[in-house]
PDB file of C-alpha atoms in Angstrom:
ATOM      1  CA  UNK H  25      23.930 -13.688 -95.173  1.00 66.00           C
ATOM      2  CA  UNK H  26      23.348  -9.568 -95.321  1.00 84.00           C
ATOM      3  CA  UNK H  27      24.257  -8.842 -91.745  1.00 87.00           C
ATOM      4  CA  UNK H  28      27.703  -7.552 -90.572  1.00 91.00           C
ATOM      5  CA  UNK H  29      29.880 -10.213 -88.752  1.00 90.00           C
ATOM      6  CA  UNK H  30      29.269  -8.434 -85.346  1.00 91.00           C
ATOM      7  CA  UNK H  31      25.749  -7.802 -85.586  1.00 92.00           C
ATOM      8  CA  UNK H  32      23.401  -8.872 -82.968  1.00 92.00           C
ATOM      9  CA  UNK H  33      22.148 -12.204 -84.823  1.00 90.00           C
ATOM     10  CA  UNK H  34      25.813 -13.077 -85.730  1.00 88.00           C
ATOM     11  CA  UNK H  35      27.600 -12.412 -82.562  1.00 89.00           C
ATOM     12  CA  UNK H  36      26.287 -15.740 -80.778  1.00 90.00           C
ATOM     13  CA  UNK H  37      27.943 -17.339 -83.535  1.00 88.00           C
ATOM     14  CA  UNK H  38      31.149 -16.829 -82.142  1.00 87.00           C
ATOM     15  CA  UNK H  39      31.060 -19.433 -79.470  1.00 90.00           C
ATOM     16  CA  UNK H  40      30.673 -22.334 -82.337  1.00 92.00           C
ATOM     17  CA  UNK H  41      33.847 -21.560 -83.481  1.00 93.00           C
ATOM     18  CA  UNK H  42      34.677 -24.602 -85.891  1.00 94.00           C
ATOM     19  CA  UNK H  43      37.433 -27.005 -85.075  1.00 93.00           C
ATOM     20  CA  UNK H  44      40.277 -25.860 -87.776  1.00 91.00           C
ATOM     21  CA  UNK H  45      39.906 -22.486 -86.456  1.00 93.00           C
ATOM     22  CA  UNK H  46      40.355 -23.018 -82.888  1.00 93.00           C
ATOM     23  CA  UNK H  47      43.720 -22.203 -80.767  1.00 93.00           C
ATOM     24  CA  UNK H  48      43.861 -23.076 -77.078  1.00 94.00           C
ATOM     25  CA  UNK H  49      46.264 -20.037 -76.565  1.00 94.00           C
ATOM     26  CA  UNK H  50      43.575 -17.522 -78.313  1.00 95.00           C
ATOM     27  CA  UNK H  51      40.499 -15.912 -76.563  1.00 94.00           C
ATOM     28  CA  UNK H  52      37.484 -17.873 -77.026  1.00 92.00           C
ATOM     29  CA  UNK H  53      35.812 -17.451 -80.096  1.00 94.00           C
ATOM     30  CA  UNK H  54      38.649 -16.255 -81.670  1.00 96.00           C
ATOM     31  CA  UNK H  55      41.034 -17.630 -84.459  1.00 96.00           C
ATOM     32  CA  UNK H  56      44.858 -17.297 -85.289  1.00 97.00           C
ATOM     33  CA  UNK H  57      44.017 -19.269 -88.855  1.00 97.00           C
ATOM     34  CA  UNK H  58      44.282 -15.753 -91.219  1.00 95.00           C
ATOM     35  CA  UNK H  59      45.486 -15.194 -94.836  1.00 91.00           C
ATOM     36  CA  UNK H  60      48.724 -13.198 -95.392  1.00 91.00           C
ATOM     37  CA  UNK H  61      48.235 -10.381 -97.181  1.00 88.00           C
ATOM     38  CA  UNK H  62      51.813  -8.890 -98.784  1.00 81.00           C
ATOM     39  CA  UNK H  63      50.056  -5.920-100.209  1.00 69.00           C
ATOM     40  CA  UNK H  64      52.624  -5.149-103.124  1.00 64.00           C
ATOM     41  CA  UNK H  65      52.666  -8.420-104.615  1.00 63.00           C
ATOM     42  CA  UNK H  66      50.896 -11.604-102.657  1.00 60.00           C
ATOM     43  CA  UNK H  67      48.368 -13.654-103.874  1.00 59.00           C
ATOM     44  CA  UNK H  68      45.798 -12.192-101.822  1.00 62.00           C
ATOM     45  CA  UNK H  69      47.020  -8.756-102.822  1.00 60.00           C
ATOM     46  CA  UNK H  70      45.411  -5.718-100.950  1.00 55.00           C
ATOM     47  CA  UNK H  71      41.461  -4.620-101.062  1.00 55.00           C
ATOM     48  CA  UNK H  72      41.890  -2.815-104.045  1.00 55.00           C
ATOM     49  CA  UNK H  73      43.554  -5.920-105.926  1.00 57.00           C
ATOM     50  CA  UNK H  74      41.075  -7.893-108.023  1.00 65.00           C
ATOM     51  CA  UNK H  75      40.804 -11.641-106.554  1.00 71.00           C
ATOM     52  CA  UNK H  76      42.819 -14.235-108.080  1.00 75.00           C
ATOM     53  CA  UNK H  77      42.480 -17.611-109.038  1.00 81.00           C
ATOM     54  CA  UNK H  78      44.103 -20.693-108.152  1.00 85.00           C
ATOM     55  CA  UNK H  79      45.381 -21.201-111.925  1.00 87.00           C
ATOM     56  CA  UNK H  80      46.883 -17.851-111.450  1.00 84.00           C
ATOM     57  CA  UNK H  81      49.298 -19.315-109.384  1.00 86.00           C
ATOM     58  CA  UNK H  82      52.463 -20.228-111.776  1.00 86.00           C
ATOM     59  CA  UNK H  83      55.002 -20.567-109.003  1.00 88.00           C
ATOM     60  CA  UNK H  84      53.510 -23.574-107.806  1.00 89.00           C
ATOM     61  CA  UNK H  85      50.706 -24.156-105.242  1.00 91.00           C
ATOM     62  CA  UNK H  86      53.229 -26.441-103.020  1.00 92.00           C
ATOM     63  CA  UNK H  87      55.761 -23.164-102.823  1.00 90.00           C
ATOM     64  CA  UNK H  88      52.589 -20.492-102.210  1.00 90.00           C
ATOM     65  CA  UNK H  89      51.536 -19.746 -98.781  1.00 92.00           C
ATOM     66  CA  UNK H  90      47.537 -19.836 -98.794  1.00 92.00           C
ATOM     67  CA  UNK H  91      46.965 -19.287 -94.753  1.00 94.00           C
ATOM     68  CA  UNK H  92      49.214 -19.431 -91.527  1.00 96.00           C
ATOM     69  CA  UNK H  93      48.920 -19.569 -87.863  1.00 97.00           C
ATOM     70  CA  UNK H  94      49.348 -15.721 -86.657  1.00 96.00           C
ATOM     71  CA  UNK H  95      51.133 -14.891 -83.326  1.00 96.00           C
ATOM     72  CA  UNK H  96      48.593 -15.193 -80.384  1.00 96.00           C
ATOM     73  CA  UNK H  97      48.085 -11.150 -80.097  1.00 96.00           C
ATOM     74  CA  UNK H  98      47.065 -11.159 -83.907  1.00 96.00           C
ATOM     75  CA  UNK H  99      44.150 -13.460 -83.015  1.00 97.00           C
ATOM     76  CA  UNK H 100      40.743 -12.132 -84.266  1.00 96.00           C
ATOM     77  CA  UNK H 101      37.219 -13.427 -83.948  1.00 95.00           C
ATOM     78  CA  UNK H 102      36.744 -16.053 -86.472  1.00 94.00           C
ATOM     79  CA  UNK H 103      33.753 -14.821 -87.856  1.00 93.00           C
ATOM     80  CA  UNK H 104      35.372 -11.178 -88.805  1.00 93.00           C
ATOM     81  CA  UNK H 105      36.604 -10.857 -92.509  1.00 89.00           C
ATOM     82  CA  UNK H 106      40.394  -9.970 -90.950  1.00 90.00           C
ATOM     83  CA  UNK H 107      43.658 -10.848 -92.715  1.00 89.00           C
ATOM     84  CA  UNK H 108      46.856 -10.445 -91.230  1.00 93.00           C
ATOM     85  CA  UNK H 109      48.947  -7.690 -93.300  1.00 91.00           C
ATOM     86  CA  UNK H 110      52.515  -8.608 -93.524  1.00 92.00           C
ATOM     87  CA  UNK H 111      55.524  -6.521 -93.501  1.00 91.00           C
ATOM     88  CA  UNK H 112      57.100  -6.826 -97.058  1.00 88.00           C
ATOM     89  CA  UNK H 113      60.194  -5.886 -95.746  1.00 91.00           C
ATOM     90  CA  UNK H 114      60.558  -8.807 -93.079  1.00 94.00           C
ATOM     91  CA  UNK H 115      57.669 -10.929 -93.845  1.00 93.00           C
ATOM     92  CA  UNK H 116      58.792 -14.208 -91.938  1.00 95.00           C
ATOM     93  CA  UNK H 117      59.827 -11.740 -88.917  1.00 95.00           C
ATOM     94  CA  UNK H 118      56.142 -10.281 -88.863  1.00 94.00           C
ATOM     95  CA  UNK H 119      54.578 -13.706 -89.425  1.00 95.00           C
ATOM     96  CA  UNK H 120      56.557 -14.954 -86.270  1.00 96.00           C
ATOM     97  CA  UNK H 121      56.020 -12.205 -84.247  1.00 94.00           C
ATOM     98  CA  UNK H 122      58.883 -13.330 -82.017  1.00 93.00           C
ATOM     99  CA  UNK H 123      57.897 -17.316 -82.303  1.00 94.00           C
ATOM    100  CA  UNK H 124      60.754 -19.775 -83.786  1.00 92.00           C
ATOM    101  CA  UNK H 125      58.394 -21.339 -86.084  1.00 93.00           C
ATOM    102  CA  UNK H 126      54.767 -21.034 -87.721  1.00 94.00           C
ATOM    103  CA  UNK H 127      52.144 -23.405 -89.198  1.00 95.00           C
ATOM    104  CA  UNK H 128      51.768 -22.674 -92.554  1.00 96.00           C
ATOM    105  CA  UNK H 129      49.203 -23.956 -94.997  1.00 96.00           C
ATOM    106  CA  UNK H 130      50.336 -23.991 -98.872  1.00 95.00           C
ATOM    107  CA  UNK H 131      47.822 -24.020-101.950  1.00 93.00           C
ATOM    108  CA  UNK H 132      48.381 -27.712-102.260  1.00 95.00           C
ATOM    109  CA  UNK H 133      46.476 -28.128 -99.085  1.00 95.00           C
ATOM    110  CA  UNK H 134      49.625 -29.484 -97.248  1.00 97.00           C
ATOM    111  CA  UNK H 135      50.636 -27.662 -93.685  1.00 96.00           C
ATOM    112  CA  UNK H 136      53.680 -27.482 -91.894  1.00 94.00           C
ATOM    113  CA  UNK H 137      55.764 -25.564 -89.880  1.00 95.00           C
ATOM    114  CA  UNK H 138      57.678 -23.168 -91.237  1.00 93.00           C
ATOM    115  CA  UNK H 139      61.238 -24.682 -91.928  1.00 89.00           C
ATOM    116  CA  UNK H 140      64.421 -23.455 -89.766  1.00 90.00           C
ATOM    117  CA  UNK H 141      65.989 -22.389 -93.035  1.00 92.00           C
ATOM    118  CA  UNK H 142      63.435 -20.160 -93.364  1.00 93.00           C
ATOM    119  CA  UNK H 143      64.555 -16.285 -94.054  1.00 95.00           C
ATOM    120  CA  UNK H 144      62.593 -13.396 -94.850  1.00 94.00           C
ATOM    121  CA  UNK H 145      63.480 -13.534 -98.702  1.00 93.00           C
ATOM    122  CA  UNK H 146      62.494 -17.561 -98.995  1.00 92.00           C
ATOM    123  CA  UNK H 147      58.968 -16.511 -97.287  1.00 93.00           C
ATOM    124  CA  UNK H 148      58.543 -13.400 -99.477  1.00 90.00           C
ATOM    125  CA  UNK H 149      59.059 -15.530-102.536  1.00 89.00           C
ATOM    126  CA  UNK H 150      56.311 -18.180-100.709  1.00 90.00           C
ATOM    127  CA  UNK H 151      53.859 -15.378-100.567  1.00 89.00           C
ATOM    128  CA  UNK H 152      54.054 -14.257-104.064  1.00 84.00           C
ATOM    129  CA  UNK H 153      52.127 -16.504-106.862  1.00 81.00           C
ATOM    130  CA  UNK H 154      53.793 -15.592-109.886  1.00 78.00           C
ATOM    131  CA  UNK H 155      57.244 -13.999-109.500  1.00 74.00           C
ATOM    132  CA  UNK H 156      59.025 -16.765-111.439  1.00 75.00           C
ATOM    133  CA  UNK H 157      60.452 -18.392-108.098  1.00 68.00           C
TER     134      UNK H 157
END
């Protein structure tokens, strides 16, 4: 547990990717499931932000994004501690990456496609945890 994700000992684990992280479109050992980091106000914040707790979600766990399926080109090795940095000016567009829809997991455990009615403004609200929306 004290070795980096890409150490000689840990690299073979890339072939043992758990089912929830697999994607037929991604390279072997890579995942498209990532945390969306909205640096200025999202639940995950930035690296400098203190870790928040689920109880800090005052906007509702069913309305706050936990993770999502990134565009194929954003896939990363599943063992790599990497997050998807969301463009704060166009969060939905950056998360979709040219796709029409994306799978999104909420903090209440539900998973669904982004609704057709989603906008950059609505996605920004869903990435925040305590904005009163």
